[in-house]
Coordinates of C-alpha atoms in Angstrom, one line a residue:
M960 CA 0.8 0.2 0.3
R961 CA 1.4 3.3 -0.7
P962 CA 1.9 5.5 1.8
A963 CA 0.1 8.2 2.2
L964 CA 0.5 10.9 -0.1
Q965 CA 2.5 14.2 1.2
L966 CA 1.3 17.7 -0.2
G967 CA 3.8 20.5 -0.3
F968 CA 3.8 24.4 -1.4
F969 CA 7.0 25.1 -3.3
T970 CA 8.6 29.0 -3.8
R971 CA 10.9 30.2 -6.4
L972 CA 10.6 34.4 -4.6
L973 CA 10.0 35.5 -8.0
D974 CA 7.9 38.3 -7.3
D975 CA 8.0 41.3 -8.9
V976 CA 9.6 43.0 -5.9
P977 CA 11.6 44.7 -4.3
P978 CA 14.1 41.4 -2.0
G979 CA 12.9 41.8 1.0
E980 CA 9.5 42.6 0.5
R981 CA 9.8 38.7 -1.7
Y982 CA 11.0 36.9 1.0
R983 CA 8.2 38.4 3.5
L984 CA 5.8 37.1 0.9
A985 CA 7.2 34.7 0.5
A986 CA 6.8 33.7 4.3
E987 CA 3.8 34.9 4.2
Q988 CA 2.5 31.7 1.7
I989 CA 4.5 29.4 3.9
E990 CA 2.6 30.6 6.9
H991 CA -0.7 29.9 4.8
A992 CA -0.2 26.4 3.3
E993 CA 0.7 25.8 7.6
A994 CA -2.7 27.5 8.2
Y995 CA -3.8 25.4 5.6
G996 CA -2.5 22.0 6.4
F997 CA 0.5 21.3 3.6
D998 CA 3.6 19.4 5.1
T999 CA 6.1 21.2 3.6
A1000 CA 7.8 24.0 2.2
W1001 CA 10.4 24.1 0.1
V1002 CA 12.6 27.3 -1.3
A1003 CA 14.8 27.2 -4.0
Q1004 CA 18.5 28.5 -4.6
H1005 CA 19.6 30.6 -7.1
H1006 CA 22.8 32.9 -7.7
F1007 CA 23.3 36.0 -8.7
D1008 CA 19.8 36.2 -11.4
G1009 CA 17.4 38.5 -9.8
E1010 CA 14.4 36.7 -12.9
E1011 CA 16.0 33.8 -12.5
G1012 CA 15.3 32.8 -8.2
G1013 CA 15.7 35.0 -5.6
L1014 CA 17.0 33.1 -2.7
P1015 CA 21.3 32.8 -3.0
A1016 CA 20.2 31.9 1.0
P1017 CA 17.9 29.2 1.5
L1018 CA 19.2 27.8 5.0
V1019 CA 18.6 31.5 6.0
F1020 CA 15.6 32.7 4.8
L1021 CA 14.4 29.4 5.9
A1022 CA 15.6 29.9 10.1
H1023 CA 13.1 32.8 9.4
V1024 CA 10.5 30.8 8.2
A1025 CA 11.2 28.7 11.4
A1026 CA 10.3 30.5 13.9
K1027 CA 6.5 32.0 12.0
T1028 CA 6.3 28.4 12.2
S1029 CA 5.5 25.3 14.7
R1030 CA 4.4 22.0 11.8
I1031 CA 5.5 22.3 8.0
R1032 CA 8.6 20.7 7.3
L1033 CA 10.8 23.3 5.8
G1034 CA 12.8 22.1 2.2
T1035 CA 16.0 22.8 0.0
G1036 CA 14.0 22.2 -3.3
I1037 CA 18.3 22.3 -3.9
I1038 CA 21.0 23.2 -2.2
T1039 CA 23.5 23.5 -4.8
L1040 CA 25.8 21.5 -4.1
P1041 CA 28.8 22.0 -6.5
L1042 CA 28.8 26.0 -5.1
D1043 CA 29.0 25.1 -1.7
H1044 CA 31.2 23.8 0.9
P1045 CA 30.2 20.4 2.3
V1046 CA 31.0 21.0 5.2
R1047 CA 29.9 24.3 5.6
V1048 CA 26.4 22.8 5.1
A1049 CA 26.5 20.0 6.8
E1050 CA 26.8 22.4 10.3
D1051 CA 24.7 25.1 9.1
T1052 CA 21.7 21.9 8.2
A1053 CA 23.1 20.7 11.5
V1054 CA 22.2 24.3 13.7
L1055 CA 18.8 24.9 11.2
D1056 CA 17.5 21.1 11.8
L1057 CA 17.7 21.5 15.4
L1058 CA 16.2 25.1 15.4
T1059 CA 13.4 24.2 13.6
G1060 CA 12.8 20.6 16.4
G1061 CA 13.8 18.5 13.2
R1062 CA 11.5 19.8 10.5
L1063 CA 14.4 20.3 7.7
E1064 CA 15.1 18.2 4.7
V1065 CA 17.4 18.8 2.6
G1066 CA 17.6 19.1 -1.0
V1067 CA 20.6 18.7 -3.0
G1068 CA 21.3 19.1 -6.7
G1069 CA 24.4 19.6 -9.0
G1070 CA 22.8 21.9 -11.3
G1071 CA 22.7 26.0 -12.1
T1072 CA 23.1 28.1 -14.1
P1073 CA 26.4 27.9 -16.1
S1074 CA 28.0 31.5 -15.5
S1075 CA 27.3 31.0 -11.8
F1076 CA 30.0 28.9 -11.1
A1077 CA 33.3 31.2 -11.8
P1078 CA 32.6 32.8 -9.0
F1079 CA 32.7 30.0 -7.1
G1080 CA 36.9 29.8 -8.4
H1081 CA 34.4 26.4 -10.5
D1082 CA 34.0 25.8 -13.7
S1083 CA 30.8 24.2 -14.2
A1084 CA 32.3 21.4 -16.9
D1085 CA 33.7 19.3 -12.7
R1086 CA 30.1 20.3 -11.6
A1087 CA 29.3 16.2 -11.4
A1088 CA 32.7 15.5 -9.7
L1089 CA 32.2 18.1 -7.8
Y1090 CA 28.7 16.9 -6.4
A1091 CA 29.7 13.7 -6.5
E1092 CA 32.4 14.8 -3.7
H1093 CA 30.5 16.9 -2.0
L1094 CA 27.9 15.5 -1.2
A1095 CA 30.0 12.3 -0.2
V1096 CA 30.9 14.6 2.1
L1097 CA 28.0 16.4 3.4
V1098 CA 26.4 12.3 4.5
R1099 CA 30.2 11.2 6.5
A1100 CA 29.6 15.2 8.1
W1101 CA 26.2 13.5 9.0
T1102 CA 27.3 9.8 9.6
G1103 CA 29.7 11.9 12.2
E1104 CA 32.5 10.2 10.2
D1105 CA 36.1 12.1 10.9
L1106 CA 36.7 15.1 9.0
G1107 CA 41.0 15.3 9.0
G1108 CA 42.6 16.4 12.2
G1109 CA 40.8 14.2 15.0
N1110 CA 37.4 16.5 13.5
R1111 CA 33.4 15.6 13.8
L1112 CA 30.3 17.6 13.4
Y1113 CA 29.2 20.0 16.1
P1114 CA 26.3 19.7 16.6
P1115 CA 25.8 15.8 15.3
A1116 CA 23.0 15.2 13.2
P1117 CA 22.5 11.6 12.0
R1118 CA 18.7 12.6 11.6
L1119 CA 19.3 14.5 8.9
L1120 CA 21.4 10.8 6.7
D1121 CA 17.1 10.5 6.4
A1122 CA 15.8 13.7 5.8
I1123 CA 18.4 13.6 1.5
W1124 CA 17.0 14.4 -1.4
E1125 CA 18.7 14.1 -5.2
A1126 CA 17.4 16.2 -8.1
T1127 CA 17.6 14.8 -11.3
F1128 CA 16.4 14.5 -14.8
S1129 CA 19.0 11.4 -15.6
V1130 CA 18.1 8.4 -15.0
P1131 CA 20.9 8.0 -14.5
G1132 CA 20.7 10.5 -11.7
G1133 CA 17.8 7.6 -10.7
A1134 CA 20.0 5.5 -10.4
R1135 CA 22.0 7.0 -7.8
A1136 CA 19.7 8.5 -5.5
G1137 CA 17.6 5.1 -5.2
R1138 CA 21.6 3.3 -4.4
S1139 CA 21.7 5.6 -2.0
G1140 CA 19.1 5.3 -0.3
H1141 CA 18.0 8.7 -1.0
G1142 CA 15.1 10.6 -1.8
L1143 CA 14.2 11.7 -5.8
M1144 CA 13.0 14.9 -6.8
L1145 CA 11.6 15.3 -10.0
S1146 CA 10.7 19.0 -11.1
R1147 CA 7.5 20.5 -12.4
T1148 CA 9.1 21.0 -16.0
Q1149 CA 12.7 19.3 -17.5
P1150 CA 14.2 19.9 -21.4
R1151 CA 13.0 17.4 -24.4
P1152 CA 15.6 15.7 -25.6
A1153 CA 16.4 17.0 -29.2
E1154 CA 15.1 13.6 -31.2
N1155 CA 12.2 13.6 -29.8
P1156 CA 10.0 16.7 -28.6
Q1157 CA 6.8 16.5 -28.4
A1158 CA 7.1 14.1 -25.2
T1159 CA 5.7 14.6 -22.6
L1160 CA 6.7 15.2 -19.5
A1161 CA 5.9 11.4 -18.1
D1162 CA 7.4 10.4 -20.4
L1163 CA 10.6 11.3 -19.3
Q1164 CA 10.3 11.0 -15.9
L1165 CA 8.9 7.4 -15.1
P1166 CA 12.1 5.3 -16.4
I1167 CA 14.2 8.1 -13.9
V1168 CA 11.0 6.9 -11.1
D1169 CA 10.9 2.9 -12.6
A1170 CA 15.3 3.6 -12.4
Y1171 CA 15.1 5.1 -8.7
H1172 CA 12.6 2.3 -7.5
E1173 CA 15.2 -1.0 -8.8
N1174 CA 18.5 0.7 -7.3
L1175 CA 16.9 0.6 -3.6
P1176 CA 17.7 -1.7 -1.7
P1177 CA 15.8 -3.9 0.0
G1178 CA 13.7 -2.4 3.2
V1179 CA 13.8 1.2 2.4
A1180 CA 11.0 2.8 1.5
P1181 CA 10.6 4.9 -1.6
R1182 CA 10.4 8.3 -0.9
I1183 CA 9.6 10.4 -4.8
V1184 CA 8.6 14.8 -4.9
A1185 CA 7.3 15.1 -7.7
S1186 CA 6.6 19.4 -8.6
R1187 CA 4.2 20.1 -10.8
T1188 CA 2.8 23.7 -11.1
A1189 CA -0.7 24.0 -10.6
F1190 CA -2.6 27.9 -10.2
V1191 CA -6.4 27.0 -9.7
A1192 CA -9.0 30.3 -8.7
D1193 CA -12.0 30.7 -9.0
S1194 CA -12.4 30.8 -12.9
R1195 CA -10.9 29.3 -15.5
A1196 CA -11.6 33.0 -16.8
D1197 CA -8.5 34.4 -14.4
A1198 CA -6.3 31.8 -14.5
L1199 CA -5.4 31.7 -18.5
R1200 CA -5.0 35.5 -18.2
Y1201 CA -2.3 35.5 -16.0
A1202 CA -1.3 32.4 -16.9
E1203 CA -0.7 34.6 -21.0
L1204 CA 1.7 37.4 -18.8
G1205 CA 3.1 35.3 -17.0
L1206 CA 4.6 32.4 -19.6
G1207 CA 4.7 35.4 -21.6
R1208 CA 7.7 36.8 -19.7
G1209 CA 9.6 32.4 -20.0
R1210 CA 12.1 31.7 -22.2
L1211 CA 11.3 28.4 -24.3
P1212 CA 13.7 26.0 -26.6
F1213 CA 12.3 27.3 -29.9
E1214 CA 10.4 29.8 -31.6
L1215 CA 6.6 30.3 -30.8
P1216 CA 4.6 33.4 -31.3
D1217 CA 3.4 35.2 -27.8
S1218 CA -0.1 34.9 -28.8
D1219 CA -0.1 30.6 -29.1
L1220 CA -1.3 30.9 -24.7
D1221 CA -2.2 27.0 -25.6
R1222 CA 1.6 25.5 -26.9
R1223 CA 3.5 27.7 -24.3
I1224 CA 1.2 25.7 -21.6
A1225 CA 2.3 22.9 -22.6
A1226 CA 5.1 23.3 -23.4
F1227 CA 6.2 24.7 -19.3
D1228 CA 3.5 21.6 -18.4
V1229 CA 1.2 24.6 -16.4
H1230 CA -2.2 22.5 -14.5
L1231 CA -4.6 25.8 -14.6
G1232 CA -8.5 26.8 -13.9
T1233 CA -10.9 26.0 -12.2
P1234 CA -9.8 23.2 -9.0
D1235 CA -12.6 21.3 -11.3
D1236 CA -9.8 21.7 -13.9
V1237 CA -6.7 21.4 -12.2
I1238 CA -7.9 18.1 -10.9
E1239 CA -8.2 16.3 -14.7
S1240 CA -5.2 17.4 -15.5
L1241 CA -3.3 15.9 -12.9
R1242 CA -4.9 13.0 -13.0
A1243 CA -4.2 13.0 -16.9
D1244 CA 0.2 12.8 -15.2
P1245 CA 0.6 9.0 -14.2
T1246 CA 4.1 10.2 -12.6
L1247 CA 1.9 11.1 -9.8
D1248 CA 0.5 7.6 -8.8
R1249 CA 3.5 6.8 -8.3
V1250 CA 5.7 9.3 -6.1
S1251 CA 5.3 10.5 -2.5
D1252 CA 5.3 14.0 -2.0
L1253 CA 3.4 15.9 -4.4
V1254 CA 4.9 19.9 -4.6
F1255 CA 3.1 22.3 -5.8
Q1256 CA 4.3 25.9 -7.3
V1257 CA 2.4 28.9 -9.2
H1258 CA 5.8 29.9 -11.4
S1259 CA 5.6 30.2 -13.9
V1260 CA 2.6 31.6 -14.6
D1261 CA 3.6 34.2 -11.0
P1262 CA 0.1 35.3 -10.8
P1263 CA 0.5 38.6 -7.9
P1264 CA 0.6 37.5 -4.5
P1265 CA -3.2 37.9 -2.8
L1266 CA -4.1 35.1 -5.7
I1267 CA -1.3 32.7 -5.0
L1268 CA -2.3 32.6 -1.7
R1269 CA -5.9 31.9 -3.2
S1270 CA -4.9 29.1 -5.4
I1271 CA -2.8 27.5 -1.7
E1272 CA -6.3 27.6 -0.6
L1273 CA -7.7 25.9 -3.6
L1274 CA -5.1 23.1 -3.6
A1275 CA -5.5 22.2 0.7
T1276 CA -9.4 22.1 0.2
E1277 CA -9.8 20.9 -3.4
V1278 CA -7.3 19.8 -5.4
A1279 CA -5.1 17.7 -3.5
P1280 CA -7.8 15.7 -1.4
A1281 CA -9.6 15.1 -4.7
L1282 CA -6.2 13.2 -5.2
G1283 CA -5.7 11.7 -2.1
W1284 CA -4.3 14.0 0.3
L1285 CA -5.0 14.6 4.5
P1286 CA -4.3 16.9 5.9
S1287 CA -2.5 16.1 9.3
T1288 CA -4.0 18.0 11.2
E1289 CA -6.8 20.6 11.5
V1290 CA -7.1 23.0 8.8
S1291 CA -6.7 26.7 10.7
T1292 CA -7.6 29.2 8.4
K1293 CA -6.8 31.9 12.0

């Protein structure tokens, strides 16, 4: 029997406001998600480019959010591990996990804009090797092993060994996460291969899920997060109006008229409309039958903040329950 589905909220912190207001709005959204029973909240890390993602220091932000919440689990989606010193990541996450009362989830990956590597003294061509090396050090630190000169991580953080999630676009990445017994993170969208530009998201992600399961050690429960873009509104017309604005700003790997909204919705793997529209759309994605955690974000539609809050409400009260989710605590709308 599949474990109870977990519901998550994800933010890239891309509101069209100054940085401090972005952080305030994101914290408000996570508090709202907690009030409506969401199990997890996730934030991304992006360096330098405010239009790509507004948060270079996710652990600092989550420490702030932890003080404003009491139950919701807080995750990184992701820490760009090749660009961070793994011992420092181990120390910061160990402290933050204590401050949150054991609510931290640590998503890691090798991604990152290639131009972001040079300021950190790295070549983006080395990202795979750096990721593997840094992840191994992070695991050794949390395990309590000698990190050199008789030094071991303080405070100790063995719980975090069961809170690792690896993000990947590839079948080998899914196999790697499985062999390690870590969680698997699937993206809201991903590039289509040149030889199959019409592939569905499920066409790309189900083989990753299969590889993950095939390599998972016996007795280790699978943990699979699927992030999806979902903008739920009280009317489909409202959802389409904001989608036309938000998706018109998005960059696609092929020429596409701005007026061709249906093709943009498909290209960005967006689920939008009324609760019934979104339920029908999500039910058509077979990947979601295989996941333990379903995590929603409004990017790349990026509607105004009040509509993000309304989308959170509709996801929790109408969409997620229709997909099998039950809130783990009594919903409070404050």
